[in-house]
């Protein structure tokens, strides 16, 4: 009919598949994305002031009201040290109540938290700090020397700052942030080149956590185990999801995230209901539970196990489902997928039954759309290999001070 037309210009997608793809991306949900992260926590603290909020590595619990007061004390201390609204604030601590209070306090000030892993070598730290430009550094005194070596001004709060008397220091004036205000910057691993700082807005985090609550509702009595390094984006939902819902956060002892026996013990003693593993650590955890069957009984409180960060092998799903069936555990396994550039996770696949073949990455989360496109950015038929493209509210604001790369991506 048109012998001059290129084959590449032919639309080969059948109408039925076009309709299936449209249904696949029909993810609209009327979430309220207007409130910033600290406002949501403050509202929850007002609703459940006496409920346990944070459980430290020794098992001591702090109520919502007391944790809110700790965050306020740290935020006022940071403000007194010159930290300003909108400023990048690097946070570098081992996992601890002070680390948590500092992250929440940075958000309360309207600043942007930038989590950095303790022990980061100077050669990797320098390009990170160069990309950030002007920033503040809040860290444990043990890490101060490294940041000073890189030419930074360093703030090292003692744990006592969380318990400073607030008499005469009224609460920070209410200064709600726009939903498009930046909340955090997380740097990619740099495994394929120079690390890139991904800047994520409050509304993007809100969508991610409200979707999670809509599918896996938690509340008072639930306990999330915080064991992911805060420099890794999975930590975002561990750090904040609980605080909007009246649940609790248990802080795993630093280093224990590499020890299956200590993780199992923490699940039992803290009554953990929500847990995350990358697949390589899930394999080690399953190896331990299968070698010591009695340890599996420590998981009786667990409701949800999430995996992400690496492809989940079918064999691990089969092993987990066999274990939970044998021990009569009620812990659902769910596979999540997503890049740091799209606010942690963008798709979800329940693994309540072992799939016949490879474990899929599932369907898009709320208010997010995913496409498999060809090199000309056109939808491909089902089963044809292409590139994944992501759109929606969770797509990050961009890379910090990398406009060329932001435009490309």
Coordinates of C-alpha atoms in Angstrom, one line a residue:
X1 CA 0.0 0.0 0.0
X2 CA 2.9 2.4 0.7
X3 CA 6.1 0.8 -0.7
X4 CA 8.2 3.9 0.4
X5 CA 7.3 3.6 4.1
X6 CA 10.0 2.1 6.4
X7 CA 9.3 -1.1 8.2
X8 CA 10.3 0.6 11.4
X9 CA 7.4 3.0 11.0
X10 CA 4.8 0.2 11.0
X11 CA 2.7 0.0 14.1
X12 CA 2.6 -3.8 14.9
X13 CA 0.8 -3.6 18.2
X14 CA -2.6 -5.2 18.1
X15 CA -5.6 -3.3 19.6
X16 CA -6.2 -6.0 22.2
X17 CA -2.7 -5.7 23.5
X18 CA -2.9 -1.9 23.5
X19 CA -6.0 -2.3 25.7
X20 CA -4.2 -4.7 28.0
X21 CA -1.2 -2.3 28.4
X22 CA -3.6 0.5 29.2
X23 CA -5.3 -1.6 31.9
X24 CA -1.9 -2.6 33.2
X25 CA -1.1 1.1 33.8
X26 CA -4.5 2.1 35.2
X27 CA -3.1 2.8 38.6
X28 CA -4.6 6.2 39.5
X29 CA -5.4 6.5 43.3
X30 CA -6.7 9.7 44.9
X31 CA -4.0 9.9 47.6
X32 CA -3.4 13.1 49.5
X33 CA 0.1 14.0 48.5
X34 CA 0.1 17.6 49.8
X35 CA 1.4 17.1 53.4
X36 CA 5.2 17.0 53.9
X37 CA 6.8 14.1 55.7
X38 CA 7.3 15.8 59.1
X39 CA 3.7 17.1 59.1
X40 CA 2.4 13.5 58.7
X41 CA 4.6 12.3 61.6
X42 CA 3.5 15.2 63.8
X43 CA -0.2 14.4 63.1
X44 CA 0.4 10.8 64.0
X45 CA 2.2 11.7 67.2
X46 CA -0.8 13.9 68.2
X47 CA -3.2 10.9 67.6
X48 CA -1.1 8.3 69.5
X49 CA 1.2 10.1 71.9
X50 CA 1.6 7.2 74.3
X51 CA 2.1 4.5 71.7
X52 CA 5.6 3.0 71.4
X53 CA 7.4 4.7 68.5
X54 CA 11.1 3.7 68.6
X55 CA 12.7 0.6 70.1
X56 CA 16.4 0.7 70.5
X57 CA 18.9 -2.1 70.1
X58 CA 18.7 -2.9 73.9
X59 CA 14.9 -3.2 73.7
X60 CA 14.0 0.1 75.4
X61 CA 10.9 1.8 73.9
X62 CA 10.3 5.5 73.4
X63 CA 6.7 6.8 72.9
X64 CA 5.6 9.0 70.0
X65 CA 5.3 12.0 72.3
X66 CA 8.8 11.5 73.6
X67 CA 10.3 10.8 70.2
X68 CA 8.6 13.9 68.9
X69 CA 10.2 15.9 71.7
X70 CA 13.6 14.4 70.9
X71 CA 13.2 15.4 67.2
X72 CA 12.2 18.9 68.3
X73 CA 15.3 19.2 70.6
X74 CA 17.6 18.1 67.8
X75 CA 16.0 20.3 65.2
X76 CA 16.4 23.3 67.5
X77 CA 20.1 22.3 68.2
X78 CA 20.7 22.1 64.4
X79 CA 19.0 25.4 63.8
X80 CA 21.2 26.9 66.5
X81 CA 24.2 25.5 64.6
X82 CA 23.1 27.4 61.4
X83 CA 21.3 24.7 59.5
X84 CA 18.7 26.3 57.2
X85 CA 15.6 25.4 55.4
X86 CA 16.3 23.9 52.0
X87 CA 19.9 23.1 52.8
X88 CA 21.5 19.7 52.1
X89 CA 22.5 18.0 55.3
X90 CA 24.7 15.0 55.2
X91 CA 23.8 12.5 58.0
X92 CA 26.5 9.9 58.9
X93 CA 25.9 7.7 61.9
X94 CA 25.9 4.0 62.9
X95 CA 22.3 2.9 63.4
X96 CA 21.1 4.5 66.6
X97 CA 18.2 6.6 68.1
X98 CA 20.4 9.7 67.5
X99 CA 20.7 8.8 63.8
X100 CA 17.0 8.5 63.6
X101 CA 16.3 11.8 65.5
X102 CA 18.8 13.7 63.3
X103 CA 17.1 12.5 60.1
X104 CA 13.6 13.5 61.3
X105 CA 15.0 16.8 62.7
X106 CA 16.5 17.7 59.3
X107 CA 13.1 17.2 57.7
X108 CA 11.5 19.2 60.5
X109 CA 13.7 22.2 59.6
X110 CA 12.6 21.9 56.0
X111 CA 16.1 20.8 55.0
X112 CA 17.1 17.9 52.8
X113 CA 18.7 14.8 54.4
X114 CA 21.6 13.1 52.6
X115 CA 22.4 9.8 54.2
X116 CA 26.0 8.6 53.9
X117 CA 27.4 5.2 54.9
X118 CA 29.9 5.2 57.8
X119 CA 33.3 4.2 56.6
X120 CA 33.0 5.6 53.1
X121 CA 36.5 6.1 51.7
X122 CA 37.6 9.6 51.1
X123 CA 38.1 9.0 47.3
X124 CA 34.4 8.2 47.0
X125 CA 33.3 10.9 49.5
X126 CA 34.9 13.8 47.7
X127 CA 32.9 13.6 44.5
X128 CA 29.7 13.2 46.5
X129 CA 30.5 16.4 48.5
X130 CA 31.5 18.2 45.2
X131 CA 28.1 17.4 43.7
X132 CA 26.3 18.7 46.8
X133 CA 28.2 21.9 46.9
X134 CA 27.3 23.9 50.0
X135 CA 26.1 21.5 52.7
X136 CA 26.1 20.8 56.4
X137 CA 27.5 17.5 57.9
X138 CA 26.0 16.0 61.0
X139 CA 27.8 12.9 62.1
X140 CA 29.2 10.8 64.9
X141 CA 32.4 12.2 66.3
X142 CA 34.2 9.0 65.1
X143 CA 33.6 10.1 61.5
X144 CA 34.3 13.8 61.9
X145 CA 37.9 13.6 60.8
X146 CA 37.1 12.2 57.4
X147 CA 34.7 15.0 56.6
X148 CA 37.1 17.6 57.9
X149 CA 39.8 16.0 55.7
X150 CA 37.4 16.7 52.8
X151 CA 37.1 20.4 53.8
X152 CA 33.7 20.3 55.4
X153 CA 32.4 22.0 58.5
X154 CA 31.1 19.2 60.8
X155 CA 28.5 19.1 63.5
X156 CA 28.7 16.3 66.1
X157 CA 25.7 16.2 68.4
X158 CA 26.1 14.1 71.6
X159 CA 23.1 11.8 72.4
X160 CA 22.3 14.2 75.3
X161 CA 21.1 16.7 72.7
X162 CA 17.9 14.6 72.3
X163 CA 17.1 15.1 75.9
X164 CA 17.9 18.8 76.1
X165 CA 15.4 20.9 78.2
X166 CA 13.0 22.6 75.9
X167 CA 11.9 25.2 78.5
X168 CA 12.0 28.6 76.9
X169 CA 12.3 27.2 73.4
X170 CA 8.9 27.1 72.0
X171 CA 8.2 24.7 69.2
X172 CA 9.4 25.5 65.7
X173 CA 6.8 27.7 64.0
X174 CA 4.7 25.7 61.6
X175 CA 6.3 26.0 58.2
X176 CA 4.7 23.3 56.0
X177 CA 6.6 22.5 52.8
X178 CA 5.2 22.3 49.3
X179 CA 4.8 18.7 48.1
X180 CA 7.4 19.5 45.4
X181 CA 10.0 20.4 48.0
X182 CA 13.0 18.1 48.1
X183 CA 13.1 15.6 51.0
X184 CA 16.3 13.6 50.5
X185 CA 19.2 12.9 48.3
X186 CA 20.5 9.3 48.0
X187 CA 23.6 8.6 46.0
X188 CA 23.7 5.6 43.7
X189 CA 26.4 3.1 44.3
X190 CA 28.7 4.4 41.5
X191 CA 29.3 0.8 40.3
X192 CA 28.9 2.0 36.7
X193 CA 30.9 5.2 37.2
X194 CA 30.7 8.3 39.4
X195 CA 28.0 8.2 42.1
X196 CA 24.9 10.2 41.3
X197 CA 22.8 12.0 43.9
X198 CA 19.1 11.4 43.3
X199 CA 16.9 14.2 44.6
X200 CA 13.4 13.1 45.7
X201 CA 10.4 15.2 46.6
X202 CA 8.1 14.9 49.6
X203 CA 5.1 14.0 47.3
X204 CA 7.0 11.1 45.7
X205 CA 7.8 9.6 49.2
X206 CA 4.1 10.2 50.2
X207 CA 2.9 8.3 47.2
X208 CA 5.2 5.4 47.8
X209 CA 4.3 5.0 51.5
X210 CA 0.6 5.6 51.0
X211 CA 0.6 2.9 48.3
X212 CA 2.3 0.6 50.8
X213 CA -0.2 1.3 53.5
X214 CA -3.1 0.8 51.0
X215 CA -1.9 -2.8 50.2
X216 CA -0.2 -3.8 53.5
X217 CA -1.9 -1.9 56.2
X218 CA 0.0 -1.6 59.5
X219 CA -0.9 0.2 62.7
X220 CA -0.5 0.0 66.5
X221 CA 1.1 -3.3 67.4
X222 CA 3.1 -3.6 64.2
X223 CA 6.9 -3.3 64.3
X224 CA 9.1 -2.6 61.4
X225 CA 12.7 -3.8 61.7
X226 CA 15.2 -1.1 60.6
X227 CA 18.2 -3.0 59.4
X228 CA 19.0 -1.4 55.9
X229 CA 21.9 1.1 55.7
X230 CA 20.3 4.5 55.3
X231 CA 22.5 5.1 52.3
X232 CA 20.4 2.5 50.5
X233 CA 17.0 3.7 49.3
X234 CA 15.1 0.7 50.8
X235 CA 15.7 2.5 54.2
X236 CA 13.2 5.2 53.2
X237 CA 10.1 3.1 53.8
X238 CA 11.7 1.5 56.9
X239 CA 12.5 4.9 58.4
X240 CA 9.1 6.6 57.8
X241 CA 6.2 4.2 57.0
X242 CA 5.6 3.3 60.6
X243 CA 5.7 6.9 61.8
X244 CA 2.6 7.9 59.8
X245 CA 0.5 4.9 61.0
X246 CA 1.1 4.5 64.7
X247 CA 3.3 1.5 64.4
X248 CA 6.8 1.1 65.9
X249 CA 10.4 1.0 64.6
X250 CA 12.9 -1.5 66.0
X251 CA 16.5 -0.5 65.4
X252 CA 18.7 -3.5 64.8
X253 CA 22.1 -3.4 66.4
X254 CA 24.8 -2.1 64.0
X255 CA 26.4 -5.1 62.2
X256 CA 23.6 -7.5 63.1
X257 CA 22.1 -7.1 59.6
X258 CA 24.8 -9.6 58.4
X259 CA 24.0 -12.2 61.1
X260 CA 20.9 -14.4 60.5
X261 CA 20.9 -15.6 64.1
X262 CA 20.8 -12.0 65.5
X263 CA 18.1 -11.0 63.0
X264 CA 15.9 -14.0 64.1
X265 CA 16.5 -13.1 67.7
X266 CA 15.5 -9.5 67.1
X267 CA 12.3 -10.6 65.3
X268 CA 11.3 -12.6 68.4
X269 CA 12.3 -10.2 71.1
X270 CA 10.9 -7.1 69.4
X271 CA 7.8 -8.8 68.0
X272 CA 8.7 -7.7 64.5
X273 CA 5.9 -7.9 61.9
X274 CA 7.6 -6.3 58.9
X275 CA 11.0 -7.2 57.4
X276 CA 13.1 -6.6 54.3
X277 CA 15.9 -8.6 52.6
X278 CA 17.9 -8.4 49.5
X279 CA 17.8 -11.9 47.9
X280 CA 21.4 -12.7 48.8
X281 CA 20.7 -12.1 52.5
X282 CA 17.4 -13.9 52.2
X283 CA 19.3 -16.9 51.0
X284 CA 21.7 -16.7 54.0
X285 CA 18.7 -16.4 56.3
X286 CA 16.9 -19.4 54.8
X287 CA 20.2 -21.4 55.0
X288 CA 20.3 -20.6 58.8
X289 CA 16.6 -21.4 59.4
X290 CA 16.9 -24.7 57.6
X291 CA 20.1 -25.6 59.5
X292 CA 18.5 -24.7 62.8
X293 CA 14.7 -25.5 62.5
X294 CA 14.0 -24.3 66.1
X295 CA 15.0 -20.7 65.0
X296 CA 12.1 -20.6 62.6
X297 CA 9.7 -20.5 65.5
X298 CA 11.1 -17.1 66.4
X299 CA 9.3 -15.7 63.4
X300 CA 5.7 -16.2 64.6
X301 CA 5.0 -12.4 64.8
X302 CA 6.1 -11.8 61.2
X303 CA 3.4 -10.7 58.8
X304 CA 5.2 -9.3 55.7
X305 CA 8.6 -10.1 54.2
X306 CA 9.7 -7.8 51.3
X307 CA 12.5 -8.4 48.9
X308 CA 14.1 -5.9 46.5
X309 CA 17.4 -4.7 45.2
X310 CA 18.3 -7.9 43.4
X311 CA 16.4 -10.3 41.2
X312 CA 14.5 -12.8 43.3
X313 CA 15.2 -16.5 42.3
X314 CA 12.2 -18.8 42.1
X315 CA 14.1 -21.3 44.3
X316 CA 14.1 -18.8 47.2
X317 CA 10.3 -18.3 46.9
X318 CA 9.8 -22.1 47.0
X319 CA 12.0 -22.4 50.0
X320 CA 10.3 -19.6 51.9
X321 CA 6.8 -20.9 51.2
X322 CA 7.8 -24.4 52.2
X323 CA 9.2 -23.1 55.5
X324 CA 6.2 -21.0 56.4
X325 CA 3.9 -23.9 55.6
X326 CA 5.8 -26.3 57.6
X327 CA 6.1 -24.0 60.6
X328 CA 2.6 -22.6 60.2
X329 CA 3.9 -19.0 59.9
X330 CA 1.7 -16.3 58.5
X331 CA 4.5 -14.3 56.8
X332 CA 3.6 -13.2 53.2
X333 CA 6.5 -12.8 50.8
X334 CA 6.3 -9.9 48.3
X335 CA 8.8 -9.0 45.6
X336 CA 9.4 -5.3 44.9
X337 CA 11.3 -3.6 42.1
X338 CA 12.5 -0.1 41.4
X339 CA 15.4 2.2 40.8
X340 CA 16.6 4.9 43.3
X341 CA 15.5 7.4 40.5
X342 CA 11.8 6.4 41.0
X343 CA 11.6 6.6 44.8
X344 CA 12.6 3.1 46.0
X345 CA 10.0 0.8 44.3
X346 CA 7.7 1.1 41.4
X347 CA 6.3 -2.4 41.0
X348 CA 5.1 -5.3 43.2
X349 CA 4.6 -9.0 42.8
X350 CA 3.0 -11.2 45.5
X351 CA 4.9 -14.4 46.0
X352 CA 2.3 -16.2 48.1
X353 CA 2.5 -19.1 45.7
X354 CA 5.7 -20.3 43.9
X355 CA 5.6 -19.2 40.2
X356 CA 6.1 -21.9 37.6
X357 CA 9.1 -20.0 36.0
X358 CA 11.0 -16.8 36.8
X359 CA 9.7 -14.5 39.5
X360 CA 8.2 -11.4 37.8
X361 CA 8.6 -7.8 39.0
X362 CA 4.8 -7.5 38.9
X363 CA 2.6 -4.5 38.3
X364 CA 3.1 -0.8 38.8
X365 CA 2.3 0.8 42.2
X366 CA -0.3 3.5 42.5
X367 CA 0.0 6.6 40.4
X368 CA 2.9 5.1 38.5
X369 CA 3.1 3.8 34.9
X370 CA 5.6 1.4 33.4
X371 CA 6.3 0.7 29.7
X372 CA 8.5 -1.6 27.7
X373 CA 9.5 0.5 24.6
X374 CA 11.7 0.1 21.6
X375 CA 14.7 2.3 20.6
X376 CA 12.2 4.8 19.2
X377 CA 10.2 4.9 22.5
X378 CA 7.2 3.0 21.1
X379 CA 5.3 0.3 23.0
X380 CA 6.3 -3.2 22.2
X381 CA 4.0 -6.2 21.9
X382 CA 3.8 -8.6 24.9
X383 CA 6.8 -10.9 25.2
X384 CA 9.1 -8.7 23.1
X385 CA 12.3 -7.5 24.8
X386 CA 12.8 -3.7 25.2
X387 CA 13.7 -1.0 27.7
X388 CA 11.7 -0.3 30.8
X389 CA 10.4 3.3 31.1
X390 CA 8.8 4.7 34.2
X391 CA 6.5 7.7 34.6
X392 CA 4.3 9.1 37.4
X393 CA 4.6 11.0 40.7
X394 CA 7.5 8.8 42.0
X395 CA 10.0 9.8 39.3
X396 CA 12.7 11.8 41.0
X397 CA 13.3 15.5 40.6
X398 CA 16.7 14.8 39.0
X399 CA 20.4 14.3 39.8
X400 CA 22.0 16.9 42.1
X401 CA 24.0 19.4 40.0
X402 CA 24.1 17.0 37.0
X403 CA 21.7 18.8 34.5
X404 CA 23.0 16.9 31.5
X405 CA 22.4 13.5 33.0
X406 CA 19.0 14.6 34.4
X407 CA 18.0 15.6 30.9
X408 CA 19.2 12.4 29.4
X409 CA 17.4 10.2 31.9

